[in-house]
PDB file of C-alpha atoms in Angstrom:
ATOM      1  CA  GLN A   1      80.189  38.309  49.339  1.00 71.00           C
ATOM      2  CA  SER A   2      78.335  35.489  51.077  1.00 78.00           C
ATOM      3  CA  VAL A   3      78.723  34.682  54.778  1.00 88.00           C
ATOM      4  CA  LEU A   4      78.795  31.020  53.746  1.00 96.00           C
ATOM      5  CA  THR A   5      81.814  30.347  51.569  1.00 97.00           C
ATOM      6  CA  GLN A   6      81.725  27.856  48.721  1.00 97.00           C
ATOM      7  CA  PRO A   7      84.244  27.295  45.932  1.00 97.00           C
ATOM      8  CA  PRO A   8      82.999  28.986  42.748  1.00 97.00           C
ATOM      9  CA  SER A   9      83.550  25.881  40.674  1.00 97.00           C
ATOM     10  CA  VAL A  10      84.527  22.227  40.812  1.00 97.00           C
ATOM     11  CA  SER A  11      84.963  19.683  38.080  1.00 96.00           C
ATOM     12  CA  ALA A  12      85.463  15.969  37.684  1.00 96.00           C
ATOM     13  CA  ALA A  13      85.087  13.252  35.107  1.00 96.00           C
ATOM     14  CA  PRO A  14      81.991  11.090  34.668  1.00 97.00           C
ATOM     15  CA  GLY A  15      81.902   8.267  37.179  1.00 97.00           C
ATOM     16  CA  GLN A  16      84.208  10.059  39.580  1.00 97.00           C
ATOM     17  CA  LYS A  17      83.475  11.619  42.953  1.00 97.00           C
ATOM     18  CA  VAL A  18      83.431  15.299  43.867  1.00 97.00           C
ATOM     19  CA  THR A  19      83.001  17.212  47.099  1.00 98.00           C
ATOM     20  CA  ILE A  20      81.762  20.760  47.576  1.00 98.00           C
ATOM     21  CA  SER A  21      82.586  22.588  50.767  1.00 98.00           C
ATOM     22  CA  CYS A  22      80.612  25.230  52.628  1.00 98.00           C
ATOM     23  CA  SER A  23      82.354  27.184  55.348  1.00 98.00           C
ATOM     24  CA  GLY A  24      80.604  29.321  57.921  1.00 97.00           C
ATOM     25  CA  SER A  25      80.794  30.227  61.581  1.00 96.00           C
ATOM     26  CA  SER A  26      79.449  29.295  64.979  1.00 95.00           C
ATOM     27  CA  SER A  27      76.354  31.457  64.513  1.00 95.00           C
ATOM     28  CA  ASN A  28      75.264  29.571  61.412  1.00 95.00           C
ATOM     29  CA  ILE A  29      76.697  26.186  60.413  1.00 96.00           C
ATOM     30  CA  GLY A  30      78.240  25.618  63.825  1.00 95.00           C
ATOM     31  CA  ASN A  31      74.882  25.577  65.589  1.00 94.00           C
ATOM     32  CA  ASN A  32      72.287  24.892  62.922  1.00 95.00           C
ATOM     33  CA  TYR A  33      71.474  22.227  60.387  1.00 95.00           C
ATOM     34  CA  VAL A  34      72.686  22.574  56.819  1.00 96.00           C
ATOM     35  CA  SER A  35      70.736  21.954  53.639  1.00 97.00           C
ATOM     36  CA  TRP A  36      71.968  21.636  50.067  1.00 98.00           C
ATOM     37  CA  TYR A  37      70.210  22.610  46.827  1.00 98.00           C
ATOM     38  CA  GLN A  38      70.783  21.694  43.210  1.00 98.00           C
ATOM     39  CA  GLN A  39      69.830  24.142  40.482  1.00 98.00           C
ATOM     40  CA  LEU A  40      70.033  22.705  37.002  1.00 98.00           C
ATOM     41  CA  PRO A  41      70.445  25.272  34.207  1.00 95.00           C
ATOM     42  CA  GLY A  42      67.273  27.280  33.790  1.00 95.00           C
ATOM     43  CA  MET A  43      65.453  25.316  36.477  1.00 97.00           C
ATOM     44  CA  VAL A  44      64.068  25.895  39.945  1.00 98.00           C
ATOM     45  CA  PRO A  45      66.304  24.953  42.913  1.00 98.00           C
ATOM     46  CA  LYS A  46      65.762  21.488  44.320  1.00 98.00           C
ATOM     47  CA  LEU A  47      66.395  20.291  47.877  1.00 97.00           C
ATOM     48  CA  LEU A  48      69.123  17.630  47.868  1.00 97.00           C
ATOM     49  CA  ILE A  49      70.103  17.320  51.522  1.00 97.00           C
ATOM     50  CA  TYR A  50      68.493  18.543  54.739  1.00 96.00           C
ATOM     51  CA  GLY A  51      69.496  18.206  58.369  1.00 94.00           C
ATOM     52  CA  ASN A  52      73.178  17.968  57.378  1.00 96.00           C
ATOM     53  CA  ASN A  53      72.985  14.474  55.931  1.00 96.00           C
ATOM     54  CA  ASN A  54      69.415  13.463  55.122  1.00 96.00           C
ATOM     55  CA  ARG A  55      68.087  12.944  51.616  1.00 97.00           C
ATOM     56  CA  PRO A  56      64.480  13.740  50.702  1.00 94.00           C
ATOM     57  CA  SER A  57      62.523  10.994  49.037  1.00 94.00           C
ATOM     58  CA  GLY A  58      63.623  10.508  45.447  1.00 95.00           C
ATOM     59  CA  ILE A  59      67.162  11.826  45.845  1.00 97.00           C
ATOM     60  CA  PRO A  60      69.637   9.083  44.933  1.00 97.00           C
ATOM     61  CA  ASP A  61      72.190   7.923  47.474  1.00 95.00           C
ATOM     62  CA  ARG A  62      74.959   9.186  45.175  1.00 97.00           C
ATOM     63  CA  PHE A  63      74.363  12.465  47.012  1.00 98.00           C
ATOM     64  CA  SER A  64      75.531  12.756  50.609  1.00 98.00           C
ATOM     65  CA  GLY A  65      76.075  15.477  53.162  1.00 98.00           C
ATOM     66  CA  SER A  66      78.218  15.890  56.230  1.00 97.00           C
ATOM     67  CA  LYS A  67      79.059  18.559  58.761  1.00 97.00           C
ATOM     68  CA  SER A  68      82.000  19.116  61.050  1.00 96.00           C
ATOM     69  CA  GLY A  69      82.246  22.167  63.251  1.00 96.00           C
ATOM     70  CA  THR A  70      81.586  25.232  61.159  1.00 97.00           C
ATOM     71  CA  SER A  71      81.911  23.530  57.771  1.00 98.00           C
ATOM     72  CA  ALA A  72      79.706  21.286  55.715  1.00 98.00           C
ATOM     73  CA  THR A  73      80.375  19.151  52.683  1.00 98.00           C
ATOM     74  CA  LEU A  74      78.266  17.836  49.836  1.00 98.00           C
ATOM     75  CA  GLY A  75      79.530  14.689  48.179  1.00 98.00           C
ATOM     76  CA  ILE A  76      78.467  13.351  44.817  1.00 98.00           C
ATOM     77  CA  THR A  77      79.644   9.949  43.612  1.00 97.00           C
ATOM     78  CA  GLY A  78      79.252   8.272  40.237  1.00 97.00           C
ATOM     79  CA  LEU A  79      79.128  11.637  38.498  1.00 97.00           C
ATOM     80  CA  GLN A  80      76.828  11.951  35.510  1.00 96.00           C
ATOM     81  CA  THR A  81      76.627  14.684  32.914  1.00 96.00           C
ATOM     82  CA  GLY A  82      73.125  15.358  34.228  1.00 96.00           C
ATOM     83  CA  ASP A  83      74.670  16.431  37.528  1.00 97.00           C
ATOM     84  CA  GLU A  84      76.084  19.569  35.910  1.00 97.00           C
ATOM     85  CA  ALA A  85      74.410  22.320  37.908  1.00 98.00           C
ATOM     86  CA  ASP A  86      74.891  24.998  40.510  1.00 98.00           C
ATOM     87  CA  TYR A  87      74.925  23.752  44.077  1.00 98.00           C
ATOM     88  CA  TYR A  88      74.093  25.886  47.112  1.00 98.00           C
ATOM     89  CA  CYS A  89      74.426  25.269  50.808  1.00 98.00           C
ATOM     90  CA  GLY A  90      71.968  26.885  53.178  1.00 97.00           C
ATOM     91  CA  THR A  91      71.464  27.270  56.882  1.00 96.00           C
ATOM     92  CA  TRP A  92      69.967  29.538  59.521  1.00 95.00           C
ATOM     93  CA  ASP A  93      72.075  32.191  61.190  1.00 94.00           C
ATOM     94  CA  SER A  94      71.063  32.587  64.817  1.00 93.00           C
ATOM     95  CA  SER A  95      72.739  35.989  65.187  1.00 94.00           C
ATOM     96  CA  LEU A  96      71.182  37.486  62.075  1.00 93.00           C
ATOM     97  CA  SER A  97      67.856  35.660  62.481  1.00 93.00           C
ATOM     98  CA  ALA A  98      68.037  34.995  58.787  1.00 94.00           C
ATOM     99  CA  MET A  99      68.570  32.138  56.400  1.00 95.00           C
ATOM    100  CA  LEU A 100      71.845  32.205  54.513  1.00 97.00           C
ATOM    101  CA  PHE A 101      72.848  30.648  51.228  1.00 97.00           C
ATOM    102  CA  GLY A 102      76.375  30.054  50.089  1.00 97.00           C
ATOM    103  CA  GLY A 103      77.498  31.804  46.943  1.00 97.00           C
ATOM    104  CA  GLY A 104      77.003  28.647  44.922  1.00 97.00           C
ATOM    105  CA  THR A 105      79.341  26.186  43.236  1.00 98.00           C
ATOM    106  CA  LYS A 106      79.173  25.355  39.547  1.00 98.00           C
ATOM    107  CA  LEU A 107      79.822  21.676  38.925  1.00 98.00           C
ATOM    108  CA  THR A 108      81.242  20.692  35.557  1.00 97.00           C
ATOM    109  CA  VAL A 109      81.351  17.033  34.584  1.00 96.00           C
ATOM    110  CA  LEU A 110      84.119  16.866  32.045  1.00 89.00           C
TER     111      LEU A 110
ATOM    112  CA  GLU B   1      50.941  16.702  44.610  1.00 95.00           C
ATOM    113  CA  VAL B   2      52.475  19.768  46.229  1.00 96.00           C
ATOM    114  CA  GLN B   3      52.195  22.813  43.996  1.00 98.00           C
ATOM    115  CA  LEU B   4      53.244  26.411  44.484  1.00 98.00           C
ATOM    116  CA  VAL B   5      51.992  28.644  41.677  1.00 98.00           C
ATOM    117  CA  GLN B   6      53.316  32.167  41.603  1.00 98.00           C
ATOM    118  CA  SER B   7      51.911  35.307  40.030  1.00 96.00           C
ATOM    119  CA  GLY B   8      52.382  39.040  40.124  1.00 95.00           C
ATOM    120  CA  GLY B   9      55.796  39.724  38.647  1.00 92.00           C
ATOM    121  CA  GLY B  10      56.536  42.299  35.979  1.00 96.00           C
ATOM    122  CA  LEU B  11      58.165  45.586  35.107  1.00 97.00           C
ATOM    123  CA  VAL B  12      58.032  48.378  37.677  1.00 97.00           C
ATOM    124  CA  LYS B  13      59.751  51.752  37.861  1.00 97.00           C
ATOM    125  CA  PRO B  14      62.259  52.547  40.615  1.00 97.00           C
ATOM    126  CA  GLY B  15      60.417  53.597  43.717  1.00 97.00           C
ATOM    127  CA  GLY B  16      57.337  51.656  42.665  1.00 97.00           C
ATOM    128  CA  SER B  17      55.484  48.803  44.299  1.00 97.00           C
ATOM    129  CA  LEU B  18      54.533  45.270  43.357  1.00 97.00           C
ATOM    130  CA  ARG B  19      52.766  42.418  45.106  1.00 98.00           C
ATOM    131  CA  LEU B  20      53.755  38.821  44.489  1.00 98.00           C
ATOM    132  CA  SER B  21      51.421  35.934  45.209  1.00 98.00           C
ATOM    133  CA  CYS B  22      52.015  32.237  45.714  1.00 98.00           C
ATOM    134  CA  ALA B  23      49.042  29.879  45.632  1.00 98.00           C
ATOM    135  CA  ALA B  24      49.620  26.599  47.432  1.00 98.00           C
ATOM    136  CA  SER B  25      47.898  23.273  46.932  1.00 98.00           C
ATOM    137  CA  GLY B  26      48.459  19.608  47.669  1.00 97.00           C
ATOM    138  CA  PHE B  27      49.367  20.032  51.338  1.00 97.00           C
ATOM    139  CA  THR B  28      47.971  21.501  54.546  1.00 97.00           C
ATOM    140  CA  PHE B  29      49.146  25.047  53.986  1.00 97.00           C
ATOM    141  CA  ASN B  30      48.333  26.332  57.453  1.00 96.00           C
ATOM    142  CA  THR B  31      50.813  23.961  59.097  1.00 95.00           C
ATOM    143  CA  TYR B  32      53.915  25.063  57.183  1.00 95.00           C
ATOM    144  CA  SER B  33      56.231  28.030  57.346  1.00 95.00           C
ATOM    145  CA  MET B  34      56.814  29.678  53.987  1.00 97.00           C
ATOM    146  CA  ASP B  35      59.686  31.690  52.558  1.00 97.00           C
ATOM    147  CA  TRP B  36      60.621  33.997  49.703  1.00 98.00           C
ATOM    148  CA  VAL B  37      63.968  33.689  47.921  1.00 98.00           C
ATOM    149  CA  ARG B  38      65.261  35.633  44.937  1.00 98.00           C
ATOM    150  CA  GLN B  39      67.936  35.231  42.312  1.00 98.00           C
ATOM    151  CA  ALA B  40      69.330  38.205  40.417  1.00 98.00           C
ATOM    152  CA  PRO B  41      70.305  37.534  36.793  1.00 96.00           C
ATOM    153  CA  GLY B  42      73.390  35.342  36.703  1.00 95.00           C
ATOM    154  CA  LYS B  43      73.739  35.431  40.484  1.00 96.00           C
ATOM    155  CA  GLY B  44      73.175  33.117  43.419  1.00 97.00           C
ATOM    156  CA  LEU B  45      70.231  32.554  45.701  1.00 98.00           C
ATOM    157  CA  GLU B  46      69.308  35.220  48.240  1.00 98.00           C
ATOM    158  CA  TRP B  47      66.857  34.465  51.052  1.00 97.00           C
ATOM    159  CA  LEU B  48      64.434  37.323  51.658  1.00 98.00           C
ATOM    160  CA  SER B  49      61.836  36.470  54.246  1.00 97.00           C
ATOM    161  CA  SER B  50      60.124  33.767  56.247  1.00 96.00           C
ATOM    162  CA  ILE B  51      56.698  33.554  57.865  1.00 96.00           C
ATOM    163  CA  SER B  52      55.563  30.894  60.303  1.00 94.00           C
ATOM    164  CA  SER B  53      52.376  28.902  59.865  1.00 94.00           C
ATOM    165  CA  THR B  54      50.255  31.250  61.966  1.00 94.00           C
ATOM    166  CA  SER B  55      52.170  34.418  61.024  1.00 94.00           C
ATOM    167  CA  SER B  56      53.467  34.631  64.577  1.00 94.00           C
ATOM    168  CA  TYR B  57      57.092  34.709  63.509  1.00 93.00           C
ATOM    169  CA  ILE B  58      58.325  36.796  60.598  1.00 95.00           C
ATOM    170  CA  TYR B  59      61.913  37.384  59.556  1.00 95.00           C
ATOM    171  CA  TYR B  60      63.529  39.500  56.859  1.00 96.00           C
ATOM    172  CA  ALA B  61      66.905  39.859  55.237  1.00 96.00           C
ATOM    173  CA  ASP B  62      68.506  43.228  55.933  1.00 96.00           C
ATOM    174  CA  SER B  63      68.430  44.005  52.206  1.00 96.00           C
ATOM    175  CA  VAL B  64      64.617  44.191  52.179  1.00 97.00           C
ATOM    176  CA  LYS B  65      63.724  45.013  55.779  1.00 97.00           C
ATOM    177  CA  GLY B  66      61.416  47.999  55.922  1.00 97.00           C
ATOM    178  CA  ARG B  67      60.588  47.792  52.208  1.00 98.00           C
ATOM    179  CA  PHE B  68      59.129  44.307  51.750  1.00 98.00           C
ATOM    180  CA  THR B  69      56.314  42.724  53.741  1.00 98.00           C
ATOM    181  CA  ILE B  70      55.559  39.025  53.828  1.00 98.00           C
ATOM    182  CA  SER B  71      52.063  37.844  54.655  1.00 98.00           C
ATOM    183  CA  ARG B  72      49.791  34.869  54.236  1.00 98.00           C
ATOM    184  CA  ASP B  73      46.119  34.067  54.080  1.00 98.00           C
ATOM    185  CA  ASN B  74      45.609  30.530  55.345  1.00 97.00           C
ATOM    186  CA  ALA B  75      41.946  30.585  54.343  1.00 98.00           C
ATOM    187  CA  LYS B  76      43.049  31.146  50.750  1.00 98.00           C
ATOM    188  CA  ASN B  77      46.165  28.931  50.915  1.00 98.00           C
ATOM    189  CA  SER B  78      48.185  31.858  49.698  1.00 98.00           C
ATOM    190  CA  LEU B  79      51.472  33.577  50.462  1.00 98.00           C
ATOM    191  CA  TYR B  80      52.267  37.149  49.526  1.00 98.00           C
ATOM    192  CA  LEU B  81      55.210  39.496  49.229  1.00 98.00           C
ATOM    193  CA  GLN B  82      54.431  43.202  49.119  1.00 98.00           C
ATOM    194  CA  MET B  83      57.406  45.022  47.676  1.00 98.00           C
ATOM    195  CA  ASN B  84      57.654  48.797  48.078  1.00 98.00           C
ATOM    196  CA  SER B  85      60.333  51.361  47.240  1.00 97.00           C
ATOM    197  CA  LEU B  86      61.716  49.046  44.600  1.00 98.00           C
ATOM    198  CA  ARG B  87      65.275  49.560  43.441  1.00 97.00           C
ATOM    199  CA  VAL B  88      67.213  48.573  40.347  1.00 97.00           C
ATOM    200  CA  GLU B  89      69.049  45.997  42.448  1.00 97.00           C
ATOM    201  CA  ASP B  90      65.751  44.274  43.277  1.00 98.00           C
ATOM    202  CA  THR B  91      65.630  42.976  39.704  1.00 98.00           C
ATOM    203  CA  ALA B  92      65.526  39.204  40.067  1.00 98.00           C
ATOM    204  CA  VAL B  93      63.501  36.051  39.755  1.00 98.00           C
ATOM    205  CA  TYR B  94      61.504  35.634  42.954  1.00 98.00           C
ATOM    206  CA  PHE B  95      60.652  32.197  44.334  1.00 98.00           C
ATOM    207  CA  CYS B  96      58.258  31.181  47.057  1.00 98.00           C
ATOM    208  CA  ALA B  97      59.206  28.015  48.912  1.00 98.00           C
ATOM    209  CA  ARG B  98      57.850  25.722  51.590  1.00 97.00           C
ATOM    210  CA  ASP B  99      59.715  25.107  54.820  1.00 95.00           C
ATOM    211  CA  PRO B 100      58.753  21.726  56.272  1.00 90.00           C
ATOM    212  CA  GLY B 101      60.395  22.548  59.587  1.00 82.00           C
ATOM    213  CA  ILE B 102      61.785  19.053  59.894  1.00 76.00           C
ATOM    214  CA  THR B 103      64.905  20.071  61.731  1.00 73.00           C
ATOM    215  CA  GLY B 104      63.890  23.389  63.260  1.00 76.00           C
ATOM    216  CA  THR B 105      66.346  24.994  60.853  1.00 79.00           C
ATOM    217  CA  THR B 106      65.042  26.390  57.589  1.00 85.00           C
ATOM    218  CA  GLU B 107      65.147  23.994  54.671  1.00 92.00           C
ATOM    219  CA  LEU B 108      63.077  24.563  51.568  1.00 96.00           C
ATOM    220  CA  ASP B 109      61.595  21.420  50.082  1.00 95.00           C
ATOM    221  CA  TYR B 110      59.200  22.724  47.417  1.00 97.00           C
ATOM    222  CA  TRP B 111      59.654  25.811  45.288  1.00 98.00           C
ATOM    223  CA  GLY B 112      57.379  27.855  43.093  1.00 98.00           C
ATOM    224  CA  GLN B 113      58.157  28.284  39.426  1.00 98.00           C
ATOM    225  CA  GLY B 114      59.611  31.736  39.954  1.00 98.00           C
ATOM    226  CA  THR B 115      58.428  35.114  38.734  1.00 98.00           C
ATOM    227  CA  LEU B 116      60.583  37.823  37.209  1.00 98.00           C
ATOM    228  CA  VAL B 117      60.577  41.305  38.672  1.00 98.00           C
ATOM    229  CA  THR B 118      62.358  43.933  36.604  1.00 98.00           C
ATOM    230  CA  VAL B 119      63.198  47.389  37.911  1.00 97.00           C
ATOM    231  CA  PRO B 120      64.893  49.240  35.036  1.00 96.00           C
ATOM    232  CA  SER B 121      67.543  51.873  35.543  1.00 92.00           C
TER     233      SER B 121
END
C-alpha cells in the first residue's frame, strides 16, 4: 500500500475533463514539490508536471497540476483516447529520505 | 538529444547478483542527480535509489537498502545498480532516470528504456 494515495481508476468521455487526486502527509506532499507521470501502455513513464504545476516543454496545456496542503491534483481537459494511460504522482518524503510514488491511477476514456 | 541506454538485465537465481548499467548521452552527465526506479509486472512504480552528481548524497528505499548499491562513473557518463541477494520479489523492469533538480525535490525528466530482471521462484 502506497504512502501516497491515488484512486485506482477514473474515467470520462472524450472531450471531457478529469481530475486525479494524490493524498499524502506533511512529510511528503505537504512540504515538497509534486510531480506527475504518464505511462502509456507498454511504454516508459513520461514526466507531465513538475514543481506542482509546471509543464515540461512539449506537454500540452490540457494537462495541469495543483497542490493544496497535503494533497495534489492532476487535471486533464479535452480528453482524447490517446490519454488512456496510468498516471502516477511522485514527491520526496523528508522523513523517509526517499522518493515516493502514488499507487497509480488508470484513466479510461470511454 | 538526451539518451539513457540501459543494459545488464536478465535471469538470476534467488540469492544471486546482477549489475545494471545506464549509459547517458546528450547532456552534461556530471551535473545531474540520477535515480533507479522499478516496476514489478502489472504493478506501479517503485523508487529505489538516488545518487547526486558527485556521489556525495546517496539514498535508498528500505526495500533494497543493504542489498543494492547505486554508483556512477562521471568519466564514463554511466550509472550503475549493483544488486545482491536478489529475491523473487525483485522481479521487475528497472528504469534509470535523470533528476534535473529544478525544484530541489526529485522529479524524473528522462527515463531509460527499462531492463527486465527476473528472479524465478
